Short mmCIF file of C-alpha atoms in Angstrom, two decimals:
data_model
loop_
_atom_site.label_atom_id
_atom_site.label_comp_id
_atom_site.label_asym_id
_atom_site.label_seq_id
_atom_site.Cartn_x
_atom_site.Cartn_y
_atom_site.Cartn_z
CA MET A 9 -10.92 1.07 32.37
CA THR A 10 -8.23 3.01 34.22
CA PHE A 11 -4.71 2.87 32.81
CA LYS A 12 -2.14 2.34 35.55
CA ASN A 13 1.15 2.79 33.70
CA THR A 14 2.19 6.43 33.42
CA GLU A 15 4.34 5.78 30.33
CA PRO A 16 2.50 6.30 27.05
CA VAL A 17 1.57 3.88 24.34
CA VAL A 18 3.75 5.03 21.46
CA ILE A 19 2.86 4.52 17.81
CA ILE A 20 5.61 5.02 15.25
CA GLY A 21 3.85 6.03 12.06
CA ALA A 22 0.93 8.34 11.31
CA GLY A 23 -0.40 6.75 8.16
CA LEU A 24 -3.54 4.65 7.83
CA ALA A 25 -2.26 1.94 10.17
CA GLY A 26 -1.02 4.25 12.93
CA TYR A 27 -4.05 6.51 12.93
CA SER A 28 -6.44 3.55 12.72
CA VAL A 29 -4.97 2.00 15.87
CA ALA A 30 -5.19 5.35 17.65
CA ARG A 31 -8.82 5.86 16.64
CA GLU A 32 -9.80 2.35 17.71
CA MET A 33 -8.01 2.81 21.04
CA ARG A 34 -9.90 6.01 21.73
CA LYS A 35 -13.21 4.24 21.17
CA LEU A 36 -12.26 2.02 24.10
CA ASP A 37 -10.33 4.33 26.40
CA ARG A 38 -9.78 8.10 26.44
CA GLU A 39 -7.29 8.08 29.32
CA ILE A 40 -4.34 6.04 28.09
CA PRO A 41 -1.44 8.40 27.35
CA LEU A 42 -0.85 8.18 23.61
CA VAL A 43 2.01 9.49 21.46
CA LEU A 44 2.30 9.24 17.68
CA LEU A 45 5.63 9.84 15.96
CA ALA A 46 5.71 10.72 12.26
CA ALA A 47 8.61 11.13 9.89
CA ASP A 48 6.42 13.38 7.75
CA SER A 49 3.86 16.13 8.37
CA ALA A 50 1.41 13.66 10.00
CA HIS A 51 -1.49 14.77 7.83
CA SER A 52 -4.33 12.27 7.80
CA TYR A 53 -5.26 11.36 4.24
CA PRO A 54 -6.45 8.34 2.22
CA LYS A 55 -3.25 7.06 0.63
CA PRO A 56 -5.08 4.96 -2.01
CA GLN A 57 -6.27 8.25 -3.54
CA LEU A 58 -2.75 9.08 -4.64
CA SER A 59 -3.00 6.74 -7.63
CA THR A 60 -6.41 8.07 -8.67
CA ALA A 61 -6.14 11.82 -8.06
CA ILE A 62 -4.90 13.10 -11.42
CA ALA A 63 -8.09 12.49 -13.38
CA GLY A 64 -10.09 14.18 -10.64
CA LYS A 65 -7.72 17.18 -10.80
CA LYS A 66 -7.08 16.92 -7.06
CA LEU A 67 -4.35 19.23 -5.88
CA PRO A 68 -2.14 17.97 -3.03
CA ALA A 69 -3.68 20.46 -0.60
CA SER A 70 -7.16 19.06 -1.21
CA ILE A 71 -6.32 15.45 -0.29
CA PRO A 72 -5.64 15.62 3.50
CA MET A 73 -8.64 15.31 5.78
CA ALA A 74 -6.87 16.75 8.83
CA ASP A 75 -3.46 18.07 9.85
CA ALA A 76 -1.41 16.99 12.87
CA GLU A 77 -2.93 19.61 15.18
CA GLN A 78 -6.46 18.60 14.26
CA MET A 79 -5.67 14.90 14.68
CA SER A 80 -4.09 15.60 18.05
CA ALA A 81 -7.30 17.24 19.20
CA GLN A 82 -9.48 14.44 17.82
CA LEU A 83 -7.45 11.69 19.44
CA GLY A 84 -6.43 13.37 22.67
CA ALA A 85 -2.88 12.39 21.76
CA THR A 86 0.52 13.96 21.42
CA ILE A 87 1.55 13.93 17.76
CA ARG A 88 5.12 14.74 16.90
CA ALA A 89 5.54 15.41 13.19
CA ASN A 90 8.76 15.46 11.17
CA VAL A 91 10.79 13.51 13.71
CA ARG A 92 13.19 10.62 13.31
CA VAL A 93 13.22 7.54 15.51
CA ASP A 94 16.90 6.64 15.71
CA ALA A 95 16.69 3.42 17.71
CA ILE A 96 14.53 1.13 19.82
CA ASP A 97 15.88 -0.24 23.12
CA ALA A 98 13.46 -3.09 23.73
CA ALA A 99 15.02 -4.12 27.03
CA ALA A 100 14.66 -0.60 28.46
CA ALA A 101 11.29 0.04 26.76
CA SER A 102 12.71 3.24 25.34
CA LEU A 103 13.22 5.02 22.03
CA ARG A 104 15.75 7.52 20.78
CA VAL A 105 13.83 10.24 18.96
CA ASP A 106 15.99 12.91 17.35
CA GLY A 107 18.61 12.08 19.93
CA GLU A 108 16.28 12.26 22.97
CA ALA A 109 14.96 9.39 25.09
CA LEU A 110 11.25 8.53 25.07
CA ASN A 111 9.95 5.72 27.26
CA TYR A 112 6.90 3.66 26.38
CA SER A 113 4.62 1.15 28.04
CA GLN A 114 3.70 -0.48 24.74
CA LEU A 115 5.08 0.25 21.29
CA VAL A 116 3.33 -0.07 17.94
CA LEU A 117 5.35 -0.19 14.74
CA ALA A 118 3.22 1.19 11.90
CA LEU A 119 6.21 2.02 9.73
CA GLY A 120 4.71 1.39 6.30
CA ALA A 121 6.73 0.42 3.25
CA ASP A 122 8.99 2.00 0.66
CA GLN A 123 8.54 1.87 -3.08
CA ILE A 124 11.03 -0.55 -4.58
CA SER A 125 13.61 1.24 -6.72
CA VAL A 126 14.66 -0.64 -9.84
CA PRO A 127 18.22 -0.18 -11.06
CA VAL A 128 18.20 2.12 -14.08
CA GLY A 129 21.19 3.52 -15.94
CA GLY A 130 21.54 6.72 -17.91
CA ASP A 131 22.40 10.31 -17.06
CA ALA A 132 18.79 11.02 -16.01
CA ALA A 133 18.31 7.97 -13.79
CA ASP A 134 17.96 10.32 -10.83
CA THR A 135 14.79 11.79 -12.34
CA VAL A 136 12.83 8.54 -12.00
CA LEU A 137 10.05 9.20 -9.49
CA THR A 138 8.05 7.14 -7.02
CA VAL A 139 4.79 8.15 -5.35
CA ASN A 140 4.51 6.73 -1.85
CA ASP A 141 3.14 9.62 0.18
CA LEU A 142 1.54 13.04 -0.07
CA ALA A 143 4.85 14.86 -0.55
CA ASP A 144 5.76 12.50 -3.40
CA TYR A 145 2.39 13.12 -5.03
CA ALA A 146 2.87 16.89 -4.74
CA ARG A 147 6.22 16.64 -6.52
CA PHE A 148 4.82 14.32 -9.19
CA ARG A 149 1.79 16.55 -9.74
CA GLU A 150 4.06 19.56 -10.22
CA LEU A 151 6.35 17.77 -12.68
CA ILE A 152 3.59 16.44 -14.91
CA ASP A 153 1.72 19.74 -15.04
CA GLY A 154 1.72 20.81 -18.67
CA LYS A 155 3.64 17.69 -19.72
CA ARG A 156 2.31 15.22 -22.24
CA HIS A 157 3.90 11.79 -21.85
CA VAL A 158 4.47 9.67 -18.74
CA THR A 159 6.30 6.35 -18.69
CA ILE A 160 5.34 3.93 -15.91
CA ILE A 161 7.74 1.19 -14.85
CA GLY A 162 5.59 -1.67 -13.58
CA GLY A 163 2.29 -3.15 -14.71
CA GLY A 164 1.08 -4.35 -11.33
CA LEU A 165 -1.74 -2.96 -9.23
CA ILE A 166 -0.33 0.52 -8.63
CA GLY A 167 1.08 0.83 -12.14
CA CYS A 168 -2.29 -0.02 -13.70
CA GLU A 169 -4.12 2.40 -11.42
CA PHE A 170 -1.74 5.22 -12.35
CA ALA A 171 -2.00 4.33 -16.05
CA ASN A 172 -5.80 4.56 -15.97
CA ASP A 173 -5.71 7.75 -13.93
CA LEU A 174 -3.08 9.53 -16.00
CA ILE A 175 -4.55 8.75 -19.39
CA THR A 176 -8.01 9.77 -18.19
CA GLY A 177 -6.41 12.98 -16.98
CA GLY A 178 -5.17 13.78 -20.49
CA HIS A 179 -1.64 12.37 -20.51
CA ALA A 180 -0.15 9.88 -22.94
CA VAL A 181 1.05 6.77 -21.09
CA THR A 182 3.48 3.95 -21.79
CA VAL A 183 3.73 1.08 -19.30
CA VAL A 184 6.85 -1.12 -19.24
CA ASP A 185 6.79 -4.47 -17.47
CA THR A 186 9.03 -7.53 -17.39
CA ALA A 187 5.97 -9.81 -17.38
CA ALA A 188 3.89 -10.76 -20.40
CA LEU A 189 0.68 -9.18 -19.09
CA PRO A 190 -0.46 -6.67 -16.45
CA LEU A 191 -1.40 -7.86 -12.95
CA SER A 192 0.63 -11.01 -13.62
CA ARG A 193 0.90 -11.85 -9.91
CA LEU A 194 -2.78 -11.35 -9.14
CA VAL A 195 -4.91 -12.62 -12.00
CA PRO A 196 -4.69 -15.44 -14.56
CA ALA A 197 -3.57 -14.67 -18.10
CA GLU A 198 -7.10 -14.21 -19.44
CA GLY A 199 -7.75 -11.50 -16.87
CA GLY A 200 -4.47 -9.76 -17.60
CA ALA A 201 -5.24 -9.76 -21.32
CA PHE A 202 -8.72 -8.33 -20.69
CA LEU A 203 -7.31 -5.47 -18.61
CA ARG A 204 -4.51 -4.86 -21.12
CA ASP A 205 -7.00 -4.49 -23.93
CA ALA A 206 -9.36 -2.25 -21.93
CA LEU A 207 -6.58 0.20 -21.09
CA ALA A 208 -5.17 -0.01 -24.61
CA ARG A 209 -8.52 1.18 -25.92
CA LEU A 210 -8.06 4.30 -23.81
CA GLY A 211 -4.66 4.80 -25.41
CA VAL A 212 -2.23 3.15 -22.97
CA GLU A 213 0.79 1.73 -24.78
CA TRP A 214 2.21 -1.48 -23.32
CA CYS A 215 5.80 -2.74 -23.52
CA PHE A 216 5.89 -6.29 -22.10
CA ASP A 217 8.66 -8.82 -21.55
CA THR A 218 11.22 -6.05 -21.25
CA ALA A 219 12.62 -3.53 -18.79
CA VAL A 220 13.83 0.05 -18.65
CA VAL A 221 17.62 -0.06 -18.72
CA ALA A 222 18.39 3.65 -19.13
CA VAL A 223 16.83 7.08 -18.83
CA ASP A 224 18.84 9.86 -20.46
CA ARG A 225 18.39 13.59 -21.02
CA GLY A 226 17.50 14.42 -24.59
CA THR A 227 18.65 17.46 -26.51
CA ASP A 228 15.09 18.81 -26.68
CA GLY A 229 14.55 18.85 -22.91
CA ALA A 230 12.62 15.60 -22.93
CA LEU A 231 13.87 12.30 -21.52
CA ARG A 232 14.97 9.35 -23.59
CA VAL A 233 13.98 5.86 -22.39
CA THR A 234 15.91 2.79 -23.53
CA LEU A 235 14.44 -0.68 -23.04
CA ALA A 236 16.24 -4.01 -22.72
CA ASP A 237 14.81 -5.12 -26.08
CA GLY A 238 16.46 -2.15 -27.81
CA LYS A 239 13.38 0.03 -28.17
CA GLU A 240 13.84 3.75 -27.48
CA PHE A 241 11.27 6.52 -27.10
CA ALA A 242 10.88 10.03 -25.74
CA THR A 243 8.97 10.80 -22.55
CA ASP A 244 8.53 13.71 -20.16
CA VAL A 245 8.35 11.93 -16.80
CA VAL A 246 9.24 8.41 -15.63
CA LEU A 247 7.33 6.93 -12.70
CA SER A 248 8.45 3.71 -11.00
CA ALA A 249 5.61 1.62 -9.55
CA VAL A 250 7.03 -1.88 -9.21
CA GLY A 251 5.91 -2.69 -5.68
CA LEU A 252 6.54 -2.10 -2.01
CA ARG A 253 9.23 -3.22 0.43
CA PRO A 254 8.25 -3.27 4.14
CA ARG A 255 10.29 -0.98 6.37
CA THR A 256 12.09 -3.36 8.68
CA ALA A 257 15.46 -1.69 9.37
CA LEU A 258 14.45 -0.05 12.66
CA ALA A 259 13.06 -3.30 14.05
CA GLU A 260 15.96 -5.38 12.77
CA ALA A 261 18.48 -3.05 14.41
CA ALA A 262 16.64 -3.56 17.71
CA GLY A 263 16.97 -7.34 17.45
CA ILE A 264 13.33 -7.89 16.51
CA VAL A 265 12.76 -10.83 14.17
CA THR A 266 12.15 -9.80 10.56
CA ASN A 267 11.71 -11.67 7.31
CA ARG A 268 9.97 -10.05 4.36
CA GLY A 269 8.34 -7.84 6.98
CA ILE A 270 8.42 -7.49 10.76
CA VAL A 271 7.33 -10.94 11.90
CA VAL A 272 4.24 -10.92 14.15
CA ASP A 273 1.77 -13.50 15.44
CA ARG A 274 -2.00 -13.27 15.20
CA HIS A 275 -1.98 -10.92 18.20
CA LEU A 276 0.37 -8.71 16.14
CA ARG A 277 3.10 -9.24 18.72
CA THR A 278 6.69 -9.08 17.55
CA SER A 279 9.49 -11.13 19.09
CA ALA A 280 10.09 -8.32 21.62
CA ASP A 281 7.96 -7.81 24.74
CA ASN A 282 5.28 -5.11 24.44
CA ILE A 283 6.15 -4.31 20.84
CA PHE A 284 3.57 -4.83 18.11
CA ALA A 285 3.47 -4.21 14.36
CA LEU A 286 0.76 -3.87 11.74
CA GLY A 287 0.13 -2.61 8.25
CA ASP A 288 2.52 -2.56 5.33
CA CYS A 289 5.56 -3.28 7.52
CA ALA A 290 4.17 -6.41 9.19
CA GLU A 291 4.34 -10.05 8.15
CA ILE A 292 1.50 -12.20 9.49
CA ASP A 293 1.57 -15.97 8.92
CA GLY A 294 4.17 -15.43 6.22
CA LEU A 295 2.10 -12.80 4.43
CA VAL A 296 2.53 -9.06 3.98
CA MET A 297 -0.93 -7.59 3.34
CA PRO A 298 -0.55 -3.97 2.16
CA TYR A 299 -4.26 -3.31 1.73
CA VAL A 300 -6.86 -1.28 3.58
CA LEU A 301 -9.11 -4.05 4.92
CA PRO A 302 -6.35 -6.10 6.61
CA ILE A 303 -5.09 -2.91 8.23
CA MET A 304 -8.55 -2.09 9.59
CA HIS A 305 -9.07 -5.59 11.00
CA SER A 306 -5.58 -5.50 12.53
CA ALA A 307 -6.16 -2.08 14.09
CA ARG A 308 -9.41 -3.10 15.76
CA ALA A 309 -7.90 -6.21 17.30
CA LEU A 310 -4.70 -4.48 18.37
CA ALA A 311 -6.58 -1.62 20.02
CA VAL A 312 -8.36 -4.13 22.26
CA SER A 313 -5.03 -5.74 23.16
CA LEU A 314 -3.41 -2.40 23.93
CA THR A 315 -6.26 -1.45 26.25
CA GLY A 316 -6.10 -4.62 28.28
CA VAL A 317 -7.54 -7.75 26.62
CA ALA A 318 -5.23 -9.78 24.37
CA THR A 319 -7.14 -10.21 21.13
CA PRO A 320 -6.04 -11.96 17.92
CA ALA A 321 -6.63 -10.44 14.52
CA ASN A 322 -8.98 -12.51 12.40
CA PHE A 323 -9.17 -11.94 8.68
CA PRO A 324 -12.31 -12.80 6.73
CA PRO A 325 -12.15 -12.97 2.92
CA MET A 326 -10.98 -9.51 1.86
CA PRO A 327 -11.27 -8.96 -1.89
CA VAL A 328 -9.09 -6.15 -3.24
CA MET A 329 -10.69 -3.64 -5.59
CA ILE A 330 -8.22 -2.37 -8.19
CA LYS A 331 -9.08 1.19 -9.14
CA THR A 332 -9.08 0.94 -12.94
CA PRO A 333 -12.46 2.38 -14.02
CA ALA A 334 -11.81 1.38 -17.64
CA CYS A 335 -11.87 -2.22 -16.43
CA PRO A 336 -13.25 -2.72 -12.89
CA THR A 337 -11.20 -5.47 -11.26
CA ILE A 338 -11.65 -7.32 -7.96
CA VAL A 339 -9.28 -10.00 -6.70
CA ALA A 340 -9.47 -12.34 -3.73
CA ALA A 341 -6.05 -13.96 -3.90
CA PRO A 342 -5.89 -17.66 -3.01
CA PRO A 343 -3.48 -18.87 -0.31
CA LEU A 344 0.10 -19.18 -1.50
CA ASP A 345 0.17 -22.95 -0.96
CA ALA A 346 -3.40 -23.60 -2.07
CA GLY A 347 -2.53 -26.23 -4.67
CA GLY A 348 -5.62 -25.56 -6.77
CA GLN A 349 -6.21 -24.21 -10.25
CA TRP A 350 -7.91 -21.33 -12.02
CA ASN A 351 -11.14 -22.03 -13.86
CA THR A 352 -11.76 -19.09 -16.17
CA ALA A 353 -14.68 -17.98 -18.31
CA VAL A 354 -14.14 -15.11 -20.75
CA ALA A 355 -17.01 -13.07 -22.16
CA ALA A 356 -17.11 -9.93 -24.26
CA ASP A 357 -17.89 -7.82 -21.20
CA GLY A 358 -15.83 -9.50 -18.52
CA VAL A 359 -13.69 -12.30 -17.12
CA ARG A 360 -14.70 -14.63 -14.27
CA SER A 361 -11.87 -16.70 -12.77
CA LEU A 362 -12.42 -19.01 -9.81
CA TYR A 363 -9.50 -20.61 -7.99
CA VAL A 364 -10.69 -24.03 -6.89
CA GLY A 365 -8.90 -26.47 -4.61
CA ALA A 366 -8.51 -30.21 -5.15
CA ASP A 367 -11.55 -30.76 -2.93
CA GLY A 368 -13.68 -28.47 -5.08
CA ASN A 369 -13.83 -25.65 -2.55
CA LEU A 370 -13.50 -22.07 -3.72
CA LEU A 371 -10.19 -20.59 -2.53
CA GLY A 372 -10.06 -17.31 -4.43
CA PHE A 373 -11.35 -15.40 -7.42
CA ALA A 374 -10.54 -12.72 -9.96
CA LEU A 375 -13.36 -10.74 -11.54
CA LEU A 376 -13.01 -8.18 -14.31
CA GLY A 377 -15.54 -6.02 -16.10
CA ALA A 378 -19.19 -7.07 -15.74
CA ALA A 379 -18.15 -10.14 -13.74
CA THR A 380 -17.43 -7.88 -10.73
CA GLN A 381 -21.17 -8.00 -10.05
CA GLU A 382 -20.55 -11.43 -8.52
CA ARG A 383 -18.28 -10.07 -5.81
CA ALA A 384 -20.73 -10.36 -2.91
CA ALA A 385 -21.90 -13.87 -3.79
CA LEU A 386 -18.38 -15.21 -4.26
CA THR A 387 -17.12 -13.53 -1.09
CA LYS A 388 -19.92 -15.29 0.79
CA ARG A 389 -18.87 -18.61 -0.75
CA LEU A 390 -15.28 -18.00 0.35
CA SER A 391 -16.47 -17.32 3.90
CA GLU A 392 -18.51 -20.51 3.97
CA ALA A 393 -15.64 -22.57 2.53
CA GLY A 394 -13.18 -21.11 5.04
#
């Protein structure tokens, strides 16, 4: 097709979501003017690798697949790295980028999410790290080099992945979580206990039903962690991995409707004309889906819409694989209002949990250990039930 509007399609964000939309657009049309704006270096890299790179001894420089110049050539797009979008003027279809105006024909918000920072006291609270991008990983990698002990705040998906990765990479690890078991929001108790025990056998120490209240500098150069239950211990590095918060401030300031994320419909349209959102920053049907498969499905549908044919995003069952090699784990979360119950079978080599609705239909599952072999069959059942 021939693109009539001389103003570019602008994508704010050059992570997985932003680059995926751009790639899918270029499969359909090479002529549409395309601009990507990135707050960082705009390197293309697989972000999920950041929580599994230590054991593989991957240096930060080895993770990117392409830099901004290479991506610009691949996509036939203008990529502006290390810039700040100050404001969106939806009525004028214009942005303020580092103080300059940039007009757009259609705008895509692929803003991502920030790591949630938990309030921690102590004179070393400012040393608590998060890893949310390549630059964060580079800093973390440098700080743990030659260090022995890492404390992880959070026993959810990312916290468990880092725990497995770090202890496999030769570090001692303590995980602190306010819940009674890891993955408490994703799997039933039997699954959490199975994962807890598998990682404990590697050497991970767990501190449940408590929280980090202070991180202080010790006299020996190490850090001192104090928990809400009174326990204290020494550590070298503290990593916070308690979850993600969608970046909504830019959209909210422009008058675009936000809730937990930037609210979009199934066409990924926001409340503003010609402005779309996807990925970690977007809320679709009340859900924020910060995983690879939803982003890929969203990008394919949105690319078709941006090139001329309004197309809704459809999401098949999309099980999430949690990267804990000590205990392979796959979860297909049931709908929030499903109203069913978990039926769980525990064996020595795995846990099989099926979430079944009142009508007997399968609505979700959690598989750990050897039970992950059932992924394909159960995913098929979910598709048929849906």
